[in-house]
GROMACS .gro file of N, CA and C in nm:
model
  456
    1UNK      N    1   0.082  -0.120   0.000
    1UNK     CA    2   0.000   0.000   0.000
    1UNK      C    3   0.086   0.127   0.000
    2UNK      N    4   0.228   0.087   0.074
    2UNK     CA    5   0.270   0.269   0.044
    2UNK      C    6   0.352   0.275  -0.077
    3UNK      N    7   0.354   0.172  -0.148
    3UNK     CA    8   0.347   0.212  -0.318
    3UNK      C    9   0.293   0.286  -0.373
    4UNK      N   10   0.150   0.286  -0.320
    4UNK     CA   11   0.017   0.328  -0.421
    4UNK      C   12   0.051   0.491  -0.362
    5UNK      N   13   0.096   0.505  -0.210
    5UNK     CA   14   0.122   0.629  -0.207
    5UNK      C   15   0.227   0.709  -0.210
    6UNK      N   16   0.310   0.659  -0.248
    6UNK     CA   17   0.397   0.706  -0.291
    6UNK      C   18   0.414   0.768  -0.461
    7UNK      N   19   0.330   0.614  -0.537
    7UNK     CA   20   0.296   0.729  -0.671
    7UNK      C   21   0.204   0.808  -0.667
    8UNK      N   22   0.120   0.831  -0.594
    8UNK     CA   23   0.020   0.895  -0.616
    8UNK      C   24   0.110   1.075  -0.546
    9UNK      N   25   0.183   1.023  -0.514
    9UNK     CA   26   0.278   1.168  -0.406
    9UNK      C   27   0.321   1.197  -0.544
   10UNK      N   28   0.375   1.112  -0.645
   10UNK     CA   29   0.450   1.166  -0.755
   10UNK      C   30   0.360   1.214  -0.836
   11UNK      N   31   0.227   1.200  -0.840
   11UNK     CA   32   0.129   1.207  -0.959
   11UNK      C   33   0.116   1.347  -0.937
   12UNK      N   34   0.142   1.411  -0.794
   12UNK     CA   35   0.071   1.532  -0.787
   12UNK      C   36   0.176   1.600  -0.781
   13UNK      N   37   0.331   1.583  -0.787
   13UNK     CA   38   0.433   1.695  -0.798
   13UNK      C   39   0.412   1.711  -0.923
   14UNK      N   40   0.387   1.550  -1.027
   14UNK     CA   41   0.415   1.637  -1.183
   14UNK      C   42   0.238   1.724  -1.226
   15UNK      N   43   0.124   1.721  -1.142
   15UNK     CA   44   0.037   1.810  -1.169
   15UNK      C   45   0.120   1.915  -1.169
   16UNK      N   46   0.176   1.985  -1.007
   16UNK     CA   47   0.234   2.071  -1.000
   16UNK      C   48   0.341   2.141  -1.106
   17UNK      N   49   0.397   2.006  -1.165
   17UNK     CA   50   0.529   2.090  -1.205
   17UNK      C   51   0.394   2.137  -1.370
   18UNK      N   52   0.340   2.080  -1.415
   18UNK     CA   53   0.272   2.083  -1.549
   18UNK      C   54   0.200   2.212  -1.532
   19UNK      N   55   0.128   2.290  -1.433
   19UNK     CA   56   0.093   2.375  -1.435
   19UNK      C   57   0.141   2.492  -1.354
   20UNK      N   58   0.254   2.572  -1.432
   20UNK     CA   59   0.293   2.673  -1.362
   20UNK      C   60   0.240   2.775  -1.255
   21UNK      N   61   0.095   2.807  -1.278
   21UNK     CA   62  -0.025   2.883  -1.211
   21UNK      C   63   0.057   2.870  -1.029
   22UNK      N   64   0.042   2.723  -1.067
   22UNK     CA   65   0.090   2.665  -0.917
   22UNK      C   66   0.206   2.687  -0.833
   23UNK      N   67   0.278   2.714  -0.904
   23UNK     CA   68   0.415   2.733  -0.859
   23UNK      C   69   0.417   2.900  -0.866
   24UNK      N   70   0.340   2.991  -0.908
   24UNK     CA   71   0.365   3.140  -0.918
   24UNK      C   72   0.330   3.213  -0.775
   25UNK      N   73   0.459   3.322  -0.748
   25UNK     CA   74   0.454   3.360  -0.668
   25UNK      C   75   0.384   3.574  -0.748
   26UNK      N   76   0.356   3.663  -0.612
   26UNK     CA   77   0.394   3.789  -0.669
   26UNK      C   78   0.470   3.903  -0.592
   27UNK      N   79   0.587   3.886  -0.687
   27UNK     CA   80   0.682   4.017  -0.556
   27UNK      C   81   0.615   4.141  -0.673
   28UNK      N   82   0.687   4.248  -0.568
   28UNK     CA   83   0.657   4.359  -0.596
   28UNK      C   84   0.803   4.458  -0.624
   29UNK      N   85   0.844   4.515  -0.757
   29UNK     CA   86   0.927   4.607  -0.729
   29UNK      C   87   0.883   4.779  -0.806
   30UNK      N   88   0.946   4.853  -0.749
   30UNK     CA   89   0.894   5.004  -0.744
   30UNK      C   90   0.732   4.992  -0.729
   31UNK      N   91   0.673   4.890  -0.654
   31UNK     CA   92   0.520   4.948  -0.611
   31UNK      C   93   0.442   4.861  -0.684
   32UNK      N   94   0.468   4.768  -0.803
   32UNK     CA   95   0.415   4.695  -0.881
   32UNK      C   96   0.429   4.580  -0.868
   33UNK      N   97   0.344   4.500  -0.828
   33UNK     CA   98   0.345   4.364  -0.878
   33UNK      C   99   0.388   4.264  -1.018
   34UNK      N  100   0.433   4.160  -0.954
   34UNK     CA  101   0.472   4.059  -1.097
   34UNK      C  102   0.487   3.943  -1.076
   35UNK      N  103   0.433   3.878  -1.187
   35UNK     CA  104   0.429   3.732  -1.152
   35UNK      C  105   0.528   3.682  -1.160
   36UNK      N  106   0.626   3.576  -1.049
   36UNK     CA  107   0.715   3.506  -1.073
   36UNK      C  108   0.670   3.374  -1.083
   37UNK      N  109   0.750   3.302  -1.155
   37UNK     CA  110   0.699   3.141  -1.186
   37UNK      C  111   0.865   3.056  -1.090
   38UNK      N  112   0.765   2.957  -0.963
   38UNK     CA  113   0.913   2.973  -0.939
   38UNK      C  114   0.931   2.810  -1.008
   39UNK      N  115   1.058   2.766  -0.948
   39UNK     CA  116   1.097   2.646  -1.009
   39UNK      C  117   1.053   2.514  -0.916
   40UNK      N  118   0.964   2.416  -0.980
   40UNK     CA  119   0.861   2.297  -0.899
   40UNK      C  120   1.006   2.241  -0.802
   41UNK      N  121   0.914   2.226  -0.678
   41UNK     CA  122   0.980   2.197  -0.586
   41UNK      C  123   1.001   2.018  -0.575
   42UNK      N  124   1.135   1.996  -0.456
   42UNK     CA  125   1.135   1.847  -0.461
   42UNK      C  126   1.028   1.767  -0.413
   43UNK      N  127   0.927   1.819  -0.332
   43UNK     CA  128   0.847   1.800  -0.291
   43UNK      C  129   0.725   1.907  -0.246
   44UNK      N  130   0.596   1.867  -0.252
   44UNK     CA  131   0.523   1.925  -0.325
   44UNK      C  132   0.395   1.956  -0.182
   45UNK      N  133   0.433   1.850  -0.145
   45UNK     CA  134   0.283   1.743  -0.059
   45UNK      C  135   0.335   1.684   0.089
   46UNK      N  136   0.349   1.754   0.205
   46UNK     CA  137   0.383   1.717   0.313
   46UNK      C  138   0.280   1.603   0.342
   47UNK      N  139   0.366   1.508   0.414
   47UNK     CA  140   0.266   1.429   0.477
   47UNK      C  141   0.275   1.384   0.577
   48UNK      N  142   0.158   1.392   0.722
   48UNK     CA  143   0.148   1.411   0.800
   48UNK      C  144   0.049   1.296   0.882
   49UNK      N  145   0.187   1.185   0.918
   49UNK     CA  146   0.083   1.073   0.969
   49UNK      C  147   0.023   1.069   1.128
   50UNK      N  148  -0.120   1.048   1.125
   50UNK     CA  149  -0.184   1.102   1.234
   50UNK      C  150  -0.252   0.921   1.304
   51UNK      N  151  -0.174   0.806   1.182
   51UNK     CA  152  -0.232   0.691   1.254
   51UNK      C  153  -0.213   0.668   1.426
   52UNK      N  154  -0.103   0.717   1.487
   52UNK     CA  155  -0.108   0.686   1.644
   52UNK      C  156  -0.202   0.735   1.690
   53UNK      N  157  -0.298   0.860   1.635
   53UNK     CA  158  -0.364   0.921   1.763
   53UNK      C  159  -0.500   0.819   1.741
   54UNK      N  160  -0.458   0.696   1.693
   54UNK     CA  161  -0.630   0.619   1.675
   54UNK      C  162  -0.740   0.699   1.620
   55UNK      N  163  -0.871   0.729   1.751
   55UNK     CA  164  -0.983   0.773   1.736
   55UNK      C  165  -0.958   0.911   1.719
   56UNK      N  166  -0.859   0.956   1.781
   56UNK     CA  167  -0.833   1.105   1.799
   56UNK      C  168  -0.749   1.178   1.686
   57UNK      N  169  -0.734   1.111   1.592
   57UNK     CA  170  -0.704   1.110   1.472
   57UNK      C  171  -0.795   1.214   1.378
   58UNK      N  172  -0.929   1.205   1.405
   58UNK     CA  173  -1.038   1.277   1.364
   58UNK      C  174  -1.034   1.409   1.378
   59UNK      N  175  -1.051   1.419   1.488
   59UNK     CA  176  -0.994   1.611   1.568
   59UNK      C  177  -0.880   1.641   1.549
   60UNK      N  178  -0.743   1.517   1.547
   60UNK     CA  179  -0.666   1.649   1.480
   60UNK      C  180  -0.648   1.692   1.387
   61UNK      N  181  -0.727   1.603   1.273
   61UNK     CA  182  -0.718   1.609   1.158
   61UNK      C  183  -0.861   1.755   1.110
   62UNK      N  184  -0.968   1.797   1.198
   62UNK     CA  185  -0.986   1.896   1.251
   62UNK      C  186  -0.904   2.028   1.224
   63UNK      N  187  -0.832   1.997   1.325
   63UNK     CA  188  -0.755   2.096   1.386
   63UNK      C  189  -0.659   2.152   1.267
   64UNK      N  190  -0.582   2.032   1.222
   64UNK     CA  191  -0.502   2.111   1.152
   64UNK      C  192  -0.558   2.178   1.018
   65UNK      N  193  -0.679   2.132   0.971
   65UNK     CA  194  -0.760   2.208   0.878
   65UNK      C  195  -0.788   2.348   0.921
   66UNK      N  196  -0.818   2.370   0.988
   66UNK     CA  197  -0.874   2.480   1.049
   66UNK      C  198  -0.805   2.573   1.076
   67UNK      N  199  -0.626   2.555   1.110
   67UNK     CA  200  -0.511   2.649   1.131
   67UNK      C  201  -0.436   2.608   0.976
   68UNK      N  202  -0.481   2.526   0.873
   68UNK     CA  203  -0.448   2.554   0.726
   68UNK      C  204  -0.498   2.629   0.695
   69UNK      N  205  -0.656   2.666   0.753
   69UNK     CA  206  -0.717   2.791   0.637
   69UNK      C  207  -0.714   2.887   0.682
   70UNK      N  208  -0.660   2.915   0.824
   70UNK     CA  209  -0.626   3.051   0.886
   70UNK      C  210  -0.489   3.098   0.887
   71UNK      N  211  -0.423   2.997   0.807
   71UNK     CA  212  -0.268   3.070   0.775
   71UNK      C  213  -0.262   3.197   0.664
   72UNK      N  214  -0.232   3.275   0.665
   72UNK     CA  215  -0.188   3.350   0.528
   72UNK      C  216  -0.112   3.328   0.438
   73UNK      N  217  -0.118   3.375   0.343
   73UNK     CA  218  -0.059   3.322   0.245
   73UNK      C  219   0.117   3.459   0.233
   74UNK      N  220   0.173   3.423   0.187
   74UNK     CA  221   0.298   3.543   0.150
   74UNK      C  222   0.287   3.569  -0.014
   75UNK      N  223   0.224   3.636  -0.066
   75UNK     CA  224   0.233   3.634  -0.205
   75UNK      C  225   0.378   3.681  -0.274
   76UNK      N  226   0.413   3.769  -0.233
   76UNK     CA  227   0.558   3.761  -0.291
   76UNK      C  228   0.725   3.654  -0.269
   77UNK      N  229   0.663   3.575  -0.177
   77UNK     CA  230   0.735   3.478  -0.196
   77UNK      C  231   0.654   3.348  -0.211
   78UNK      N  232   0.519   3.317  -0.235
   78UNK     CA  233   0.494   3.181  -0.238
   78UNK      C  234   0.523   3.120  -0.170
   79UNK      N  235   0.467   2.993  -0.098
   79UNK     CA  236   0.354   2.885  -0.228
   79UNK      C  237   0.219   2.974  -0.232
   80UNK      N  238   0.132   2.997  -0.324
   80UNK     CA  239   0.080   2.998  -0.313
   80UNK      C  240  -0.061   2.898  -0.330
   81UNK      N  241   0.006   2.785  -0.320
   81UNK     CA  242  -0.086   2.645  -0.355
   81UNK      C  243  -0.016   2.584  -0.189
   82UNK      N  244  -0.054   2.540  -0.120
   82UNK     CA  245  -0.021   2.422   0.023
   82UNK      C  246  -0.066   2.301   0.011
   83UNK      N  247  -0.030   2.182   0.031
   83UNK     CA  248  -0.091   2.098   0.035
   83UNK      C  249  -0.059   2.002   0.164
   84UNK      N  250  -0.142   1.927   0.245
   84UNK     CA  251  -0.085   1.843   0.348
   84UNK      C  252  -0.209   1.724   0.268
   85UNK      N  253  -0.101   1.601   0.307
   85UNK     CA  254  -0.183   1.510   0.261
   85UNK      C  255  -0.187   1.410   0.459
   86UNK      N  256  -0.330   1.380   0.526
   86UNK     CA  257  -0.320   1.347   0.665
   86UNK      C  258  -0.336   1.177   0.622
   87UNK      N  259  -0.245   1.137   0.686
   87UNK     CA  260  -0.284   0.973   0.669
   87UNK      C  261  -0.335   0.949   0.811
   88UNK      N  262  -0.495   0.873   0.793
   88UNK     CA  263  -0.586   0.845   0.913
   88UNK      C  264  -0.596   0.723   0.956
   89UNK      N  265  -0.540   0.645   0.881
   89UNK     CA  266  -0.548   0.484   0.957
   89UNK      C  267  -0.507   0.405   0.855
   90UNK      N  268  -0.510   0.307   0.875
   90UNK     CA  269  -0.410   0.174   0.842
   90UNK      C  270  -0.491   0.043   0.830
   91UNK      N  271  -0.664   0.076   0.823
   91UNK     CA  272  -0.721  -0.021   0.848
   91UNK      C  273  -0.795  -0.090   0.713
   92UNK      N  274  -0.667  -0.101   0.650
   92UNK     CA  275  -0.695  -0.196   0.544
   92UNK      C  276  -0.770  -0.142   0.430
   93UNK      N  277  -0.848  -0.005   0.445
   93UNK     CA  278  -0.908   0.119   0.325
   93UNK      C  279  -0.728   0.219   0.390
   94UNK      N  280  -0.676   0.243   0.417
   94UNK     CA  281  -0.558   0.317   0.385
   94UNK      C  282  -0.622   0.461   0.365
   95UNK      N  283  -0.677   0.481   0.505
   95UNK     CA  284  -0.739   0.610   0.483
   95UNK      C  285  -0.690   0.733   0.476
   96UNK      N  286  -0.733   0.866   0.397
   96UNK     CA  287  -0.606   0.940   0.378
   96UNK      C  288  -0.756   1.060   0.371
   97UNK      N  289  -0.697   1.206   0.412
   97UNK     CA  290  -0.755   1.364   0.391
   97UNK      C  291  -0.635   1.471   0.364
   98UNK      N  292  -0.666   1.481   0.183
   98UNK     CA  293  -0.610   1.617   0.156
   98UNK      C  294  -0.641   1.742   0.179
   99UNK      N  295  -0.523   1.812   0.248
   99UNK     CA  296  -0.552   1.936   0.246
   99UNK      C  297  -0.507   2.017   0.164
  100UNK      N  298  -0.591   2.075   0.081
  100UNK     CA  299  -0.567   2.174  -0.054
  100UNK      C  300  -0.574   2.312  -0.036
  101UNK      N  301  -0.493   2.395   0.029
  101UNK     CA  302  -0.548   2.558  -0.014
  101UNK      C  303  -0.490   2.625  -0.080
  102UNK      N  304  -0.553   2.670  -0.171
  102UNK     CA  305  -0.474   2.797  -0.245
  102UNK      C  306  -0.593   2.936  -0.230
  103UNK      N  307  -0.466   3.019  -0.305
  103UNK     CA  308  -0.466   3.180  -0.305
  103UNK      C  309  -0.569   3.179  -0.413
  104UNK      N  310  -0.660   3.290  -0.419
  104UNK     CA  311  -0.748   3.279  -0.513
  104UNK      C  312  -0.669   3.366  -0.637
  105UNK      N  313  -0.539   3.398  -0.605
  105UNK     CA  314  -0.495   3.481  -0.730
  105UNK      C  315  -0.451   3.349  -0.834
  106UNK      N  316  -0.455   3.224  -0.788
  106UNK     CA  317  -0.405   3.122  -0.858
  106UNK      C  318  -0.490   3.003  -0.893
  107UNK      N  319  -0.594   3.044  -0.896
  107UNK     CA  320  -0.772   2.927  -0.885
  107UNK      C  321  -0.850   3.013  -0.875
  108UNK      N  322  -0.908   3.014  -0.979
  108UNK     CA  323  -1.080   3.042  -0.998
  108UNK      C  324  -1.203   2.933  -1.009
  109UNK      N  325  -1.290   2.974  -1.017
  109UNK     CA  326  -1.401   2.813  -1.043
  109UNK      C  327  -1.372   2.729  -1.138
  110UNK      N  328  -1.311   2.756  -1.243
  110UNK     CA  329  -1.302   2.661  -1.358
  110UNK      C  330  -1.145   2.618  -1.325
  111UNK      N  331  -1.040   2.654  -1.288
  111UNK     CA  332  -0.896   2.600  -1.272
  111UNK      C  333  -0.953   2.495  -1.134
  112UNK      N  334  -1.043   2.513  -1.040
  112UNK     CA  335  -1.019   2.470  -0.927
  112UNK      C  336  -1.088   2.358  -0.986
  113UNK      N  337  -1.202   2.371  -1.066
  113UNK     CA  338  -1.273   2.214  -1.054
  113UNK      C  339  -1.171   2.128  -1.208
  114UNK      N  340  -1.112   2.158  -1.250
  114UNK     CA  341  -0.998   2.086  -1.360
  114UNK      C  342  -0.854   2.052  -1.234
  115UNK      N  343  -0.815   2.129  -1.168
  115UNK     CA  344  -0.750   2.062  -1.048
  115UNK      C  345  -0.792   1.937  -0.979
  116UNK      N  346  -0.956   1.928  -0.977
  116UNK     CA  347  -0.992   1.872  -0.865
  116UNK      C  348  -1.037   1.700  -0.977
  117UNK      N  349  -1.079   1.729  -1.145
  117UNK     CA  350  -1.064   1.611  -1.167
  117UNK      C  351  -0.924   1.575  -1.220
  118UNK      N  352  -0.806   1.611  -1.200
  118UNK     CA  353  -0.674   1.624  -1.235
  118UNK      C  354  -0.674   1.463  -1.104
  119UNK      N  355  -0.691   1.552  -0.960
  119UNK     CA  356  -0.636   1.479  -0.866
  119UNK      C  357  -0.708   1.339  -0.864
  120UNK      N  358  -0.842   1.365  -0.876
  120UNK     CA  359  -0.933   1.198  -0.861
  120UNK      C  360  -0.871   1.121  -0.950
  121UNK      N  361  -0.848   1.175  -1.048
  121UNK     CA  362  -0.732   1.084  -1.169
  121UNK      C  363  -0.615   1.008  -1.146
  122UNK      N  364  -0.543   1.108  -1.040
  122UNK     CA  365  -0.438   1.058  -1.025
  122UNK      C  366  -0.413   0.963  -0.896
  123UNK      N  367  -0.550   0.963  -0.832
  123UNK     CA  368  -0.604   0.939  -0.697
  123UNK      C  369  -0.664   0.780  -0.756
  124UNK      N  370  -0.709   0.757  -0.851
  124UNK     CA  371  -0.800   0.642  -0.926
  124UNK      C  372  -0.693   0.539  -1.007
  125UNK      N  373  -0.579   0.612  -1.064
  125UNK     CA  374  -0.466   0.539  -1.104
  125UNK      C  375  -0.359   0.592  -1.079
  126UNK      N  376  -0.313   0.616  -0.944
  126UNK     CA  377  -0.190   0.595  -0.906
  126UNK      C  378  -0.077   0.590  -0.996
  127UNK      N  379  -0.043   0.485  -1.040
  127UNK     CA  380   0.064   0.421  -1.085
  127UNK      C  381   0.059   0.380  -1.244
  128UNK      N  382  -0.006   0.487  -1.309
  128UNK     CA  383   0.032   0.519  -1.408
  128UNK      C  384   0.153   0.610  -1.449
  129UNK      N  385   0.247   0.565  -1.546
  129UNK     CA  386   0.352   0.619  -1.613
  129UNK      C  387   0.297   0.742  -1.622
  130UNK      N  388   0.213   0.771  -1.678
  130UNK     CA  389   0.207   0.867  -1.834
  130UNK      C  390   0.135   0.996  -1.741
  131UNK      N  391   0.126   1.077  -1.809
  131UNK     CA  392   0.094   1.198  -1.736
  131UNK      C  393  -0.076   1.196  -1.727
  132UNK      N  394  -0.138   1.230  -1.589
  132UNK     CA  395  -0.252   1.222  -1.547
  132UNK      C  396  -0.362   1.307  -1.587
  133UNK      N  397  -0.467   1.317  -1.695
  133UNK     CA  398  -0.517   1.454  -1.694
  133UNK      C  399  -0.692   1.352  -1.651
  134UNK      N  400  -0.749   1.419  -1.652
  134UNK     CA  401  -0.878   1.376  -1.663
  134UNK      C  402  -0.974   1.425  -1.739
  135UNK      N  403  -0.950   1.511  -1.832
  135UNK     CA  404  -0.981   1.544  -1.982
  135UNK      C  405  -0.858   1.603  -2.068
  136UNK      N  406  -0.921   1.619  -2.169
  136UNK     CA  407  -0.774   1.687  -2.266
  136UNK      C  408  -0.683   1.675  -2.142
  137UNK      N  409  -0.563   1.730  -2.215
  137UNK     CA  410  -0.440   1.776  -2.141
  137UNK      C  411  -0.411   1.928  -2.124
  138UNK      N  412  -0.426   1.976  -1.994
  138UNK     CA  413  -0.432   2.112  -1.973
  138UNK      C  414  -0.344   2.129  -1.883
  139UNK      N  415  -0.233   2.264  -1.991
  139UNK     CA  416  -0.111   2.298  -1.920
  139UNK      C  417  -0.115   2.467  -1.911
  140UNK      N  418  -0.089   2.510  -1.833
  140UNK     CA  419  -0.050   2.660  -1.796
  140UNK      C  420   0.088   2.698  -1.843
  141UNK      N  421   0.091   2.737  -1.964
  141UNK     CA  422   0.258   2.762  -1.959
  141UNK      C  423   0.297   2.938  -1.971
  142UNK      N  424   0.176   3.001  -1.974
  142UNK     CA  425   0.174   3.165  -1.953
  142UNK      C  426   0.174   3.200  -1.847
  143UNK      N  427   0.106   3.105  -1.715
  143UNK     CA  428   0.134   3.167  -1.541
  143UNK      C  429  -0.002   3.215  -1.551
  144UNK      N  430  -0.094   3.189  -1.625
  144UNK     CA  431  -0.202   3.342  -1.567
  144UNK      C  432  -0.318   3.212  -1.565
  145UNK      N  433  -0.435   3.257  -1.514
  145UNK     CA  434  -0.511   3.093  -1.482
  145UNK      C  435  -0.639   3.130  -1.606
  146UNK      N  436  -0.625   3.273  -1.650
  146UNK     CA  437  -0.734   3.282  -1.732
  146UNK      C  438  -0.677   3.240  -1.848
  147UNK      N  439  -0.569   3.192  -1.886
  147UNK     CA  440  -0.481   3.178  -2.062
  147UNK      C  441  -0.487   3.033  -2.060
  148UNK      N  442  -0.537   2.951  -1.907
  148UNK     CA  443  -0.546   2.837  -1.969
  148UNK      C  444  -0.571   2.776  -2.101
  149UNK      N  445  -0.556   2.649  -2.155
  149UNK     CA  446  -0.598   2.624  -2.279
  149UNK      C  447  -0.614   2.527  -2.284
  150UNK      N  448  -0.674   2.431  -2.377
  150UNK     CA  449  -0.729   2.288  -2.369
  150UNK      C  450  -0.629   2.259  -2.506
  151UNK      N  451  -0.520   2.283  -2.550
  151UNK     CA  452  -0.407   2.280  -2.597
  151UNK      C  453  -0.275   2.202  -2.522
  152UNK      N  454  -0.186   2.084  -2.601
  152UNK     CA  455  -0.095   2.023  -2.533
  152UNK      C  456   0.012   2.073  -2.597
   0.00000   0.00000   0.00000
């Protein structure tokens, strides 16, 4: 089983690295903003095993949601995408809760729900080679989330 998660850890750095959006930070010089695209990291997806606390596993898994979405974000240095992936038990379903937040300068309604069948994809076959999309193949290679394109 920690095969399956381990590719599935890889499925979602190369989402990351495929869509720059993700990786863009915005500094500011003389007063102006600008998008930087930074370079995909070695890792993408902390993961944060919560199997000892058993039952209590639930609340902290709670908890740390709740101080994920009350963190701020740093826009001029990024991430502006976080992800914690909580592993909840071991009981043979290999239970697992992602935590996804991003900056809304980097997801709108239509990037967030093509993210979201990106991941069930990569969540449904793991351990596929080939690059994961769950329709066309949609890459960001301008940084901006409205230039998306249904273009490979």
């Amino acid at each position: 089983k920690i095969e399956r998660l381990f590719a599935w850890l890889h499925n979602f750095r190369r989402l990351v690295v495929r869509h720059q959006v993700l990786r863009s930070s915005f500094p500011a010089t003389g007063g102006r903003a600008w998008q930087a695209i930074q370079p995909a990291p070695a890792a993408v997806l902390a993961v944060v095993d919560l199997r000892a606390l058993g039952a209590g596993g639930a609340a902290a898994a709670q908890r740390l949601a709740r101080e994920e979405a009350a963190r701020p974000f740093r826009l001029a240095r990024g991430p502006l995408l976080r992800a914690r992936l909580l592993r909840l038990a071991d009981d043979g379903e290999n239970r697992h809760l992602l935590l996804l937040t991003l900056h809304h300068m980097v997801s709108d309604a239509w990037s967030s729900d093509l993210l979201r069948r990106e991941l069930a994809a990569a969540i449904g076959d793991p351990v596929s080679p080939g690059p994961r999309c769950a329709s066309r193949c949609h890459t960001c290679r301008s940084g901006g989330v409205s230039s998306w394109t249904g273009r490979c």
